[in-house]
mmCIF file of C-alpha atoms and ligand atoms in Angstrom:
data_model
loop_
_atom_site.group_PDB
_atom_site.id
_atom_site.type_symbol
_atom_site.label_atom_id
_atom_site.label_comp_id
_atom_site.label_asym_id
_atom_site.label_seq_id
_atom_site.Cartn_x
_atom_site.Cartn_y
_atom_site.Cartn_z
ATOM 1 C CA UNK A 1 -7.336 -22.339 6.549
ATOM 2 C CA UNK A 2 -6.188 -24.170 3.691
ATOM 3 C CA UNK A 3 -3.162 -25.760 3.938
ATOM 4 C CA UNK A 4 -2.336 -27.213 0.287
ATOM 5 C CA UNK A 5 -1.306 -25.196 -2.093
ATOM 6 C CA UNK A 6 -4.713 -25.455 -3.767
ATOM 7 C CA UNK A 7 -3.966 -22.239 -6.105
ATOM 8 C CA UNK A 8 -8.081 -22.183 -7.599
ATOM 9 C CA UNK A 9 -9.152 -21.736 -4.012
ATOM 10 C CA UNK A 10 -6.009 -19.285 -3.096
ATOM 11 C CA UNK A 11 -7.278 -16.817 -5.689
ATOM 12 C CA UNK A 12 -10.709 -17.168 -5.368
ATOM 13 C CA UNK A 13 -10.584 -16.070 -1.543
ATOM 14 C CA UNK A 14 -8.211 -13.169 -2.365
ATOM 15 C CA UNK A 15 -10.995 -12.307 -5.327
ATOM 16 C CA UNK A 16 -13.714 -12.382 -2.670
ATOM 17 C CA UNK A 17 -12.065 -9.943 -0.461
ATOM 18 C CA UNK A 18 -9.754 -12.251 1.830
ATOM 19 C CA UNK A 19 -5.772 -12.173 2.399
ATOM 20 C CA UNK A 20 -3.805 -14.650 1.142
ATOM 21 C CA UNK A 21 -0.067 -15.225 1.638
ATOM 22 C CA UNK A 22 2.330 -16.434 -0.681
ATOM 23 C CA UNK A 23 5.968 -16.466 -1.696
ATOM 24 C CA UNK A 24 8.596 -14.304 -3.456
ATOM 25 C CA UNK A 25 12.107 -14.461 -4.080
ATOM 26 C CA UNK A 26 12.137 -11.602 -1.746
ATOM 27 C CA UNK A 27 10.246 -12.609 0.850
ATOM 28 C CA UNK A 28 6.710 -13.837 1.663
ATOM 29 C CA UNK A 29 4.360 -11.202 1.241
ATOM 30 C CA UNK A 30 0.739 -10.852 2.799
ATOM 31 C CA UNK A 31 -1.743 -10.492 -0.617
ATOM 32 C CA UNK A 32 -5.504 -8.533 -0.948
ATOM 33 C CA UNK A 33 -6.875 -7.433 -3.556
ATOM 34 C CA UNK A 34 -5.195 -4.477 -4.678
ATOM 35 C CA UNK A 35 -8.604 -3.046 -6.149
ATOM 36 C CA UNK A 36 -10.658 -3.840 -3.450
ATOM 37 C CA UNK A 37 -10.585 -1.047 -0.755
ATOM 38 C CA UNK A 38 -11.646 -3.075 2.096
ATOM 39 C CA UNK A 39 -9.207 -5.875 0.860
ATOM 40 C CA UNK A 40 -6.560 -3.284 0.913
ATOM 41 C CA UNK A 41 -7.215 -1.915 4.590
ATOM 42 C CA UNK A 42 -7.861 -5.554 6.093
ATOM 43 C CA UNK A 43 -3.752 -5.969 5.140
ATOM 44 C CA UNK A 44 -3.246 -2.877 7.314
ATOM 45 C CA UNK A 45 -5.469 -3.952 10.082
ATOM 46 C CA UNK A 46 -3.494 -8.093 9.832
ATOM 47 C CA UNK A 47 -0.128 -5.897 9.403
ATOM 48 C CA UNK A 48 -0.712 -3.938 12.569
ATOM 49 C CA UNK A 49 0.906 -0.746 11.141
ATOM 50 C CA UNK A 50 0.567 2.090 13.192
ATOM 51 C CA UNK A 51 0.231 4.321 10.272
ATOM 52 C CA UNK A 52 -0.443 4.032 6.312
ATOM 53 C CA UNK A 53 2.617 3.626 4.311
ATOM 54 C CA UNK A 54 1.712 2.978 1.048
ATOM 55 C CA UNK A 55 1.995 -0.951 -0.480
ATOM 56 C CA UNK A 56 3.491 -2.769 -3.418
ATOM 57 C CA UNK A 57 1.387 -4.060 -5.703
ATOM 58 C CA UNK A 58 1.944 -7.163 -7.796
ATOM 59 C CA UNK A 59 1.242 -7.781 -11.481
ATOM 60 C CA UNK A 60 2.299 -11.250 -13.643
ATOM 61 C CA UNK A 61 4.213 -9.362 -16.339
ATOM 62 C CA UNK A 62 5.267 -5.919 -17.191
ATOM 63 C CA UNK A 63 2.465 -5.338 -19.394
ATOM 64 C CA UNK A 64 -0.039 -5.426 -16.343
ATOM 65 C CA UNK A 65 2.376 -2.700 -15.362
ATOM 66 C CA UNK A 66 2.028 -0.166 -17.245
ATOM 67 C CA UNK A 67 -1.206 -0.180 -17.214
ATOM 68 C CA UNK A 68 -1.677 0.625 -14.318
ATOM 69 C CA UNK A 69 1.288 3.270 -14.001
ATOM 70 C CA UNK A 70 2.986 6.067 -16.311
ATOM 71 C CA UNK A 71 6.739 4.580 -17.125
ATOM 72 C CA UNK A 72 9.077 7.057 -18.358
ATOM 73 C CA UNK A 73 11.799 5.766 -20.742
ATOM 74 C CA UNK A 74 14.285 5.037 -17.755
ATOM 75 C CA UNK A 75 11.679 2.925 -15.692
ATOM 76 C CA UNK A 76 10.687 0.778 -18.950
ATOM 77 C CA UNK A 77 14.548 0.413 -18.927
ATOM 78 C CA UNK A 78 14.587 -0.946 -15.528
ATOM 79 C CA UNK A 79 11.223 -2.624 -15.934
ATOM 80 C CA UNK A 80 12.972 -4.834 -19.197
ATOM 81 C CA UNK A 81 15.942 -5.162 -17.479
ATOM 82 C CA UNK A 82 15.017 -6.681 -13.588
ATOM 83 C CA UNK A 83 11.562 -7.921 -14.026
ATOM 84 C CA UNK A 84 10.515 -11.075 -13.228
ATOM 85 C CA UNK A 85 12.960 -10.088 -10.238
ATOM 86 C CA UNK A 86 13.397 -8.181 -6.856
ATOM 87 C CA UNK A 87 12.950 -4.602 -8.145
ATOM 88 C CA UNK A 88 9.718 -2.186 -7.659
ATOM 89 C CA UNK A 89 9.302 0.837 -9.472
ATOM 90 C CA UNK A 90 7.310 3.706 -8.122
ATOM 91 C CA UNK A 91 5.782 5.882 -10.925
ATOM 92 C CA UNK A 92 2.611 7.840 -11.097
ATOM 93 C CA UNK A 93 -0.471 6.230 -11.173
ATOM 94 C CA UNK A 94 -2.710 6.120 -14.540
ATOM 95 C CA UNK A 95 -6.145 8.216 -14.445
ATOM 96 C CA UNK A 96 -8.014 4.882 -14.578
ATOM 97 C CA UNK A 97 -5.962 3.277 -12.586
ATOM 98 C CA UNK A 98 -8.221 0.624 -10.693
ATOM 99 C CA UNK A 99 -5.913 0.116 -7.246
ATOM 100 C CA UNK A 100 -7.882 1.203 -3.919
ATOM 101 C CA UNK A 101 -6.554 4.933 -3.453
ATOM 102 C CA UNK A 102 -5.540 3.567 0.559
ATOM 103 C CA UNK A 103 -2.673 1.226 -1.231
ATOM 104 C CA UNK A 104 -0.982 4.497 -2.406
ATOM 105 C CA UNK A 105 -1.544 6.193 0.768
ATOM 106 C CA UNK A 106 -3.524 8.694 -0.854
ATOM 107 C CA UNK A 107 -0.163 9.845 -2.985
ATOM 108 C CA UNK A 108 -0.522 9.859 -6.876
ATOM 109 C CA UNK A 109 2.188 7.428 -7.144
ATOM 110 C CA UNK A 110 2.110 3.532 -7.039
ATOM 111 C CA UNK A 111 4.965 1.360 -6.472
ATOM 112 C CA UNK A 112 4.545 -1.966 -9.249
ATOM 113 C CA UNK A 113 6.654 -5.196 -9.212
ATOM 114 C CA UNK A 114 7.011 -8.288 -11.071
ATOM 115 C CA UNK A 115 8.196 -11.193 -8.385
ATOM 116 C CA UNK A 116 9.928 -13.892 -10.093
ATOM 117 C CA UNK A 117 8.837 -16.951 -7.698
ATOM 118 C CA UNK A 118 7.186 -19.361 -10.047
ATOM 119 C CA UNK A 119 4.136 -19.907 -7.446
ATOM 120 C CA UNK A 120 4.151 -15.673 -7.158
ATOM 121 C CA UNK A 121 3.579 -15.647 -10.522
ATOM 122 C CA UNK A 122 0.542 -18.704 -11.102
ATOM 123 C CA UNK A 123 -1.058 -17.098 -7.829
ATOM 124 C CA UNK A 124 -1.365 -13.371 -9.563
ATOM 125 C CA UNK A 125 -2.519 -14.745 -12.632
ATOM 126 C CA UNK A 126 -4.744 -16.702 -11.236
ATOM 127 C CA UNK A 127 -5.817 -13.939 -9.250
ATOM 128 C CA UNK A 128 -6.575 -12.009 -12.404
ATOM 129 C CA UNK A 129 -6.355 -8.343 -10.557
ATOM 130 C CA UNK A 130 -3.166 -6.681 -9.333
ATOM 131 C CA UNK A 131 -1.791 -7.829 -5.716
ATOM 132 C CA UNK A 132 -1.167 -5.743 -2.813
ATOM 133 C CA UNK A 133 1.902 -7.422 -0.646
ATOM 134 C CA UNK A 134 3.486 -5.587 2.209
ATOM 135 C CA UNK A 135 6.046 -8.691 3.986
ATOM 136 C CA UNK A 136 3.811 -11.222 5.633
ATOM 137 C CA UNK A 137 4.958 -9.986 9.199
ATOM 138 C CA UNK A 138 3.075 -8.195 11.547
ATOM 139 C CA UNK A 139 4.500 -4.247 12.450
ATOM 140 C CA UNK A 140 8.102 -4.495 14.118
ATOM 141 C CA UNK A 141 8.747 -8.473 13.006
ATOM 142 C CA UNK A 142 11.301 -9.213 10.541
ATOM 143 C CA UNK A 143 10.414 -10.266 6.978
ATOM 144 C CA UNK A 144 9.499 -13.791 6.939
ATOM 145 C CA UNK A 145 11.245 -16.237 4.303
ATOM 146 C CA UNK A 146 9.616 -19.516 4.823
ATOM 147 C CA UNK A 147 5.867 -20.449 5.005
ATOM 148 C CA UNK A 148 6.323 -21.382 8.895
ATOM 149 C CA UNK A 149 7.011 -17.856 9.910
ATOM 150 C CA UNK A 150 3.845 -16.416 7.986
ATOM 151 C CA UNK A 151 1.657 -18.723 10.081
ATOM 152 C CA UNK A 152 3.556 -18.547 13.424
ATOM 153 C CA UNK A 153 2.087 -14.652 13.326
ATOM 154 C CA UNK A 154 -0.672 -14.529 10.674
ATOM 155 C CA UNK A 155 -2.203 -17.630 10.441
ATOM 156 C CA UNK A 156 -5.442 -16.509 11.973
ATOM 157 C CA UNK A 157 -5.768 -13.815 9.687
ATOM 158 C CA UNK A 158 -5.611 -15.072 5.750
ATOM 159 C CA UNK A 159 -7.391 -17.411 4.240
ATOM 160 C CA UNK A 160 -4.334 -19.479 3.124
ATOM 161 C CA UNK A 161 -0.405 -19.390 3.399
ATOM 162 C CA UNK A 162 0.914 -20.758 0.137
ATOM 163 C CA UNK A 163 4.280 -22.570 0.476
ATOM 164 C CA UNK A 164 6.930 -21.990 -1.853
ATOM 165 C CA UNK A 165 10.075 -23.073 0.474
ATOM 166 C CA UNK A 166 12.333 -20.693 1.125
ATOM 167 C CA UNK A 167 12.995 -17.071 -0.195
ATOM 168 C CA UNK A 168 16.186 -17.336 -2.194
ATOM 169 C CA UNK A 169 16.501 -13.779 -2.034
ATOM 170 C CA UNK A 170 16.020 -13.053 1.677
ATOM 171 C CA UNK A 171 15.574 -9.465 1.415
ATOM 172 C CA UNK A 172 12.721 -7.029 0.245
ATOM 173 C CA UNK A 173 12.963 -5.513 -3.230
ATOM 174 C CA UNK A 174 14.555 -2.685 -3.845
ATOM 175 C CA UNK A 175 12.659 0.472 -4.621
ATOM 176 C CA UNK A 176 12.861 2.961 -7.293
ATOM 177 C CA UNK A 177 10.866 5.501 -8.254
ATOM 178 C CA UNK A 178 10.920 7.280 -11.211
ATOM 179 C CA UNK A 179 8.822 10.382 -11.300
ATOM 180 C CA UNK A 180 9.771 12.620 -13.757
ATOM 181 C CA UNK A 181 12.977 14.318 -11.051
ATOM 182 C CA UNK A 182 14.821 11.091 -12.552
ATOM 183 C CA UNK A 183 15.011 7.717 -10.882
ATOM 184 C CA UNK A 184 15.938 7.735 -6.927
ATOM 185 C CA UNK A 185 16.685 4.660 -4.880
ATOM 186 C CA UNK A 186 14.132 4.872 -2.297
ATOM 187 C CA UNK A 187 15.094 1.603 -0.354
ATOM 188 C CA UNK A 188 18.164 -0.772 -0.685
ATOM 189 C CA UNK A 189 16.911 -4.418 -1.530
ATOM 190 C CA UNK A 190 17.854 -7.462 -3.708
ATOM 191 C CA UNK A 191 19.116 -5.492 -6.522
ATOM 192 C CA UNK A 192 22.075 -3.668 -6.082
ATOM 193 C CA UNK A 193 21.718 -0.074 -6.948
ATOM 194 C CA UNK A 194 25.474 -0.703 -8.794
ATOM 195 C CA UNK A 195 23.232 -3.025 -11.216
ATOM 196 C CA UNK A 196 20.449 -0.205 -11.950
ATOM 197 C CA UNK A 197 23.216 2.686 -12.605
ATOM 198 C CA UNK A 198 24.590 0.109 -15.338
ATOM 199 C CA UNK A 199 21.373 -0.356 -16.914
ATOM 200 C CA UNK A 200 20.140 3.314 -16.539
ATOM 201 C CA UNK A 201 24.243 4.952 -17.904
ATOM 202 C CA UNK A 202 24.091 7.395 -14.800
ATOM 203 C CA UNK A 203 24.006 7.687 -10.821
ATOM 204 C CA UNK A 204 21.390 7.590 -9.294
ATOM 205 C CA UNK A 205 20.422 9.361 -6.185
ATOM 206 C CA UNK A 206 19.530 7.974 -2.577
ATOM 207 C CA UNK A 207 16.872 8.879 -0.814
ATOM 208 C CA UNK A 208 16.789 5.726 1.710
ATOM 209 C CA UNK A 209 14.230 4.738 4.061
ATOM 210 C CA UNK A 210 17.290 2.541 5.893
ATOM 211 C CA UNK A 211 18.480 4.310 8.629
ATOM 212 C CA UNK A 212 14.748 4.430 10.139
ATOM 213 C CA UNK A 213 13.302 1.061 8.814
ATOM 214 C CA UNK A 214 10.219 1.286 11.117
ATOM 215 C CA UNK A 215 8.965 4.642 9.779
ATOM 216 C CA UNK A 216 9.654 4.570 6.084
ATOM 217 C CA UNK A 217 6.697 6.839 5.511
ATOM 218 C CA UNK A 218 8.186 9.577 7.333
ATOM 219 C CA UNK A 219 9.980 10.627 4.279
ATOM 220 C CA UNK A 220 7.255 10.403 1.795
ATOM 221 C CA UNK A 221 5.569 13.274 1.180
ATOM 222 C CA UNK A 222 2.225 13.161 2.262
ATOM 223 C CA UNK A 223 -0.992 13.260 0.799
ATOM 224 C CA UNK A 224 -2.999 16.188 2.124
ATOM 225 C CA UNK A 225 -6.142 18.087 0.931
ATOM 226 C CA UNK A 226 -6.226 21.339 -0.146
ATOM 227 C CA UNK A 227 -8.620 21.973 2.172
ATOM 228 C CA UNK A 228 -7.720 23.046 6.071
ATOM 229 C CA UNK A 229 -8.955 19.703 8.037
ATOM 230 C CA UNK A 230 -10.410 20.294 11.367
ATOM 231 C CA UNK A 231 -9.985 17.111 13.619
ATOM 232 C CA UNK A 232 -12.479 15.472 16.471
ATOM 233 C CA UNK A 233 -15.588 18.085 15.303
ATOM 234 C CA UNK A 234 -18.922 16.605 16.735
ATOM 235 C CA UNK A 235 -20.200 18.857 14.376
ATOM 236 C CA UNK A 236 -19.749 21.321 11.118
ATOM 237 C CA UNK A 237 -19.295 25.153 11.544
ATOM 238 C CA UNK A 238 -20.796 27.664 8.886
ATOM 239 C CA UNK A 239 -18.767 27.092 5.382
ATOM 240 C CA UNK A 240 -17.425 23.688 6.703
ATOM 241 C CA UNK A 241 -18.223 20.262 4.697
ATOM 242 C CA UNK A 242 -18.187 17.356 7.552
ATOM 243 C CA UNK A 243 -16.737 14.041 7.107
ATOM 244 C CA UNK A 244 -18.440 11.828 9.448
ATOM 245 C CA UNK A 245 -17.856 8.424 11.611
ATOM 246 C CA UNK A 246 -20.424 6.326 13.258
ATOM 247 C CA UNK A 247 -23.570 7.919 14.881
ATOM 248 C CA UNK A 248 -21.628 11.305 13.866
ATOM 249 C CA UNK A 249 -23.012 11.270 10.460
ATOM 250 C CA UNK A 250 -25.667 13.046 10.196
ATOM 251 C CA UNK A 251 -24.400 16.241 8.984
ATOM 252 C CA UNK A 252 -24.099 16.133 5.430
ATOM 253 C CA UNK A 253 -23.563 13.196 2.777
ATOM 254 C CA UNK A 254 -20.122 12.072 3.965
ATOM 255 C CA UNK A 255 -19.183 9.543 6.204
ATOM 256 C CA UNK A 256 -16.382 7.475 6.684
ATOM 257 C CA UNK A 257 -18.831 4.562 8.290
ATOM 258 C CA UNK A 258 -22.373 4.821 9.596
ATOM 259 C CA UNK A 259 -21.651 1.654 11.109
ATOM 260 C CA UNK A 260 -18.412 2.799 12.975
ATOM 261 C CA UNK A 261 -16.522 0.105 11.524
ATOM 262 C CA UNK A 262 -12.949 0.884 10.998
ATOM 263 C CA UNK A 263 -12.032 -1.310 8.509
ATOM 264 C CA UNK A 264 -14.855 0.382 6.651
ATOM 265 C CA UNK A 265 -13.341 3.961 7.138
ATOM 266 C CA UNK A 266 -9.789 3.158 6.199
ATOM 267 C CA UNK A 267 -11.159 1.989 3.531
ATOM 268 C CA UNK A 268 -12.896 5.224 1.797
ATOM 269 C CA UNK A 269 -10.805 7.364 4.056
ATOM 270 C CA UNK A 270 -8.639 8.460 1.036
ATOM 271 C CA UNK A 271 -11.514 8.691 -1.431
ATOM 272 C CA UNK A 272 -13.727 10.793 0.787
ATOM 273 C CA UNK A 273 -11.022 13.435 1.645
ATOM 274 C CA UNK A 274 -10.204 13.708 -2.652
ATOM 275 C CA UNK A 275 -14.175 14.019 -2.995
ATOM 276 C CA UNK A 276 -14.770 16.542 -1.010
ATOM 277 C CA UNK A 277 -11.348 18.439 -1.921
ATOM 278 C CA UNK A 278 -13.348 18.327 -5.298
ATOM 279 C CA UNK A 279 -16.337 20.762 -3.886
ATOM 280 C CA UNK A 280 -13.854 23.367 -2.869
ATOM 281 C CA UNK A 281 -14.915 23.730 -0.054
ATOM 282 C CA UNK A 282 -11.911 25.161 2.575
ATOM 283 C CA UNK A 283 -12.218 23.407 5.212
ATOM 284 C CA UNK A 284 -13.286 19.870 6.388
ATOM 285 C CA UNK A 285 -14.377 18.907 10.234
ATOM 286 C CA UNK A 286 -13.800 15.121 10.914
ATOM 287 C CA UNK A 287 -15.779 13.637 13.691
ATOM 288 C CA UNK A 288 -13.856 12.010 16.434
ATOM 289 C CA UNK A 289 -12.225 8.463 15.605
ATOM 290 C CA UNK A 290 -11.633 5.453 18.485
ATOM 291 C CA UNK A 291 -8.145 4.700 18.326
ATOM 292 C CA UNK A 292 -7.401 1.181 18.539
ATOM 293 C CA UNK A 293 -7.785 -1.252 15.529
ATOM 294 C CA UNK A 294 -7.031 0.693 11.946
ATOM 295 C CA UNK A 295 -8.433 4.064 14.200
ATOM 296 C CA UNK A 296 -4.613 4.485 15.219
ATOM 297 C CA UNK A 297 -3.638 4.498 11.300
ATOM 298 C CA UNK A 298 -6.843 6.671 10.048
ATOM 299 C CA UNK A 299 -5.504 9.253 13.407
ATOM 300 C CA UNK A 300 -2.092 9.272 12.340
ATOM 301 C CA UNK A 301 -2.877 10.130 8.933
ATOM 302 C CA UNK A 302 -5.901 12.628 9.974
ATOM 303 C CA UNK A 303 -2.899 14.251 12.406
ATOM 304 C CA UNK A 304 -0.470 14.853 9.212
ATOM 305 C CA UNK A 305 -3.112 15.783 6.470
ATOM 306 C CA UNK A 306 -4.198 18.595 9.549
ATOM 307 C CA UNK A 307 -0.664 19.845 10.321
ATOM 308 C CA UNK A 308 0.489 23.085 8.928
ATOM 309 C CA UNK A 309 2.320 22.454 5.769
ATOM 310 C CA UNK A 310 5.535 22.536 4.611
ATOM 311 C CA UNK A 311 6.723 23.265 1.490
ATOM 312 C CA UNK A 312 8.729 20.380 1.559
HETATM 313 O O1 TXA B 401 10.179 -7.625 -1.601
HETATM 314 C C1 TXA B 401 9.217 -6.879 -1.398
HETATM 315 O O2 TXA B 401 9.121 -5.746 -1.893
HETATM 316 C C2 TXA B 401 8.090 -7.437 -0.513
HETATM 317 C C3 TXA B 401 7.464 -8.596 -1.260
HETATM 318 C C4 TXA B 401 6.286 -9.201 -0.548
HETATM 319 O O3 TXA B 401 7.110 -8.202 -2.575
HETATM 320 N N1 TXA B 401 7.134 -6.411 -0.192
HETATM 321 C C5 TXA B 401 7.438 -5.371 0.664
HETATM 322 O O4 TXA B 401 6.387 -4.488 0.887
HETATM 323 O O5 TXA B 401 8.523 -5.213 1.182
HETATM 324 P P1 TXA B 401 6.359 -3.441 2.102
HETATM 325 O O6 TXA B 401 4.946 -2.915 2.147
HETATM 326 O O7 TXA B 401 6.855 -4.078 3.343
HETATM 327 O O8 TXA B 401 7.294 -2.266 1.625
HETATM 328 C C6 TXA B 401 6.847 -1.344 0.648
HETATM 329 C C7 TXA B 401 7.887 -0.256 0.451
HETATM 330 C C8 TXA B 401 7.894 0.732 1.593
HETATM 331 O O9 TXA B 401 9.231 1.124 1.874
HETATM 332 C C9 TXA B 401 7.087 1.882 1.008
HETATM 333 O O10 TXA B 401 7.369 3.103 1.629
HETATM 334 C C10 TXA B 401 7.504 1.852 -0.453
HETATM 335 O O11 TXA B 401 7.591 0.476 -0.749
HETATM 336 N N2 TXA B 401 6.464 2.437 -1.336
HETATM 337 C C11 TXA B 401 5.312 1.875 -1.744
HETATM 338 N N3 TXA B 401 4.579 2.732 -2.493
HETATM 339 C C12 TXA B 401 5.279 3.873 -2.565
HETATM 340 C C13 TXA B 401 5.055 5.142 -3.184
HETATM 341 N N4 TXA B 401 3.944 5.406 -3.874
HETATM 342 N N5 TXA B 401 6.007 6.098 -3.046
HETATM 343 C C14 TXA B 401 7.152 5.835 -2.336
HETATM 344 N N6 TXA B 401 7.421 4.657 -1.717
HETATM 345 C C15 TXA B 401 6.502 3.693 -1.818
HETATM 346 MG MG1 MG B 402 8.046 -4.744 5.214
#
């Protein structure tokens, strides 16, 4: 692992598929390549999430933004007003937009910031493709705000941990999202939602992930197909397309990995459910997944794309 804050080297592992951390004014987040699917699911799999909740991803300027997201006139408001700074904006994602489906969670949304930290901002242009950054801690840990925590837990798992001192900040952004039912303050963070009525002329509403900080994605609403899903199938019935995993693949052109690597299936797992919701077909069987490594994420979000739906 390099230890130097040898930036060249920093972004050519991330562009070769590796994590990197580095710091924020937040706090120090844990990068991969935001268009690289594997890239994306390896930060789940160092994260140790139990389930997908979708990730941040980091541009150098606002411009990078929007294009990768749709801003509305109140997010370029916000967008002029707080960035470089400790604010991310969840709007919906572009048709081209080139982030890994898995960092949205499947949703049609992406949350976009611009992190003010001087070495934040040479690593992602360096980098020269968008940033996914959860907080460099594993699942459960707090946030880490100096280089010392990120390698007491992660060390093992990112190529390098660039050191920026400490977070002046201290706490995550805060998130926004506007998407087109006006903005909503999605999660409290280092800029007080006082500041964004000011800029914005009107309240804004909360919908805050706060009072359950381990299971923020709870409240999202979930990507699901259209189609009915049918969980641990060894096989397809008549009229079903089959989504396959490991040896179980046989049946049809889909699989999540021949190779029953799970890093592999979190991976496409997004992709391949949109795909095949694009045959219109009605219902999908999904062969049976381990669960341990990223299989407890992929079952977690196989469980709620299979539950009856709400309307909600
Ligand atoms: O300060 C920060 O934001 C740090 C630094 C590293 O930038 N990053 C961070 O990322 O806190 P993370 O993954 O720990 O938190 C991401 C938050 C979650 O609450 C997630 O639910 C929300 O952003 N989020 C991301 N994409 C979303 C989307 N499409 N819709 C709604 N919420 C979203
Ligand atoms: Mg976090």
């Amino acid at each position: 692992m390099a230890s130097n804050n040898d930036m060249q080297a920093a972004a050519q592992a991330l562009r070769e598929g590796q994590l990197v951390a580095f710091p924020t004014e937040t706090v120090y987040g844990l990068g991969g390549d935001a268009t690289n699917d594997e890239a994306v699911a390896r930060v789940y799999a160092a994260k140790g999430r139990p389930s997908f909740n979708p990730l941040i991803t980091h541009v150098p300027d606002a411009e990078a933004a929007f294009a990768l997201g749709e801003f509305s006139a109140d997010a370029r408001k916000l967008a002029v007003a707080f960035w470089p700074g400790p604010l991310s904006l969840v709007v919906p994602r572009k048709a081209n937009c080139p982030v890994s489906l898995l960092a949205s969670a499947g949703l049609p949304s992406i949350a976009i910031r611009v992190p003010s930290h001087p070495m934040a901002l040479e690593f992602l242009r360096a980098a020269e493709r968008p940033v996914v950054a959860p907080s460099a801690n594993p699942s459960g840990k707090i946030s880490p705000t100096t280089a010392e925590h990120v390698r007491k837990h992660l060390k093992d798992k990112v190529a390098a941990v660039l050191d920026g001192g400490r977070c002046k900040v201290g706490v995550e952004s805060t998130v926004v999202s506007c998407l087109g039912d006006g903005p909503k303050l999605l999660r409290h963070g280092g800029i007080p939602r006082a500041e964004i009525e000011k800029v914005l002329g009107h309240a804004v509403a909360v919908e805050s992930h706060s009072a359950r900080p381990h299971a923020p994605g709870q409240l999202l609403s979930h990507y699901a197909p259209h189609a009915e899903l049918r969980l641990n199938a060894d096989r397809p019935r008549e009229g079903e397309a089959y989504l396959g995993f490991g040896p179980l693949h046989a049946h049809g052109p889909w699989t999540l990995s021949a190779r029953g690597d799970l890093v592999e299936a979190a991976a496409c797992l997004f992709r391949l459910l949109h795909e095949i919701d694009a045959t219109g077909v009605s219902r999908i069987a999904v062969a049976p997944i381990p669960h341990h490594g990223l299989g407890d994420a992929i079952n977690d979000r196989l469980l709620r794309a299979a539950a009856p739906r709400d309307t909600a």
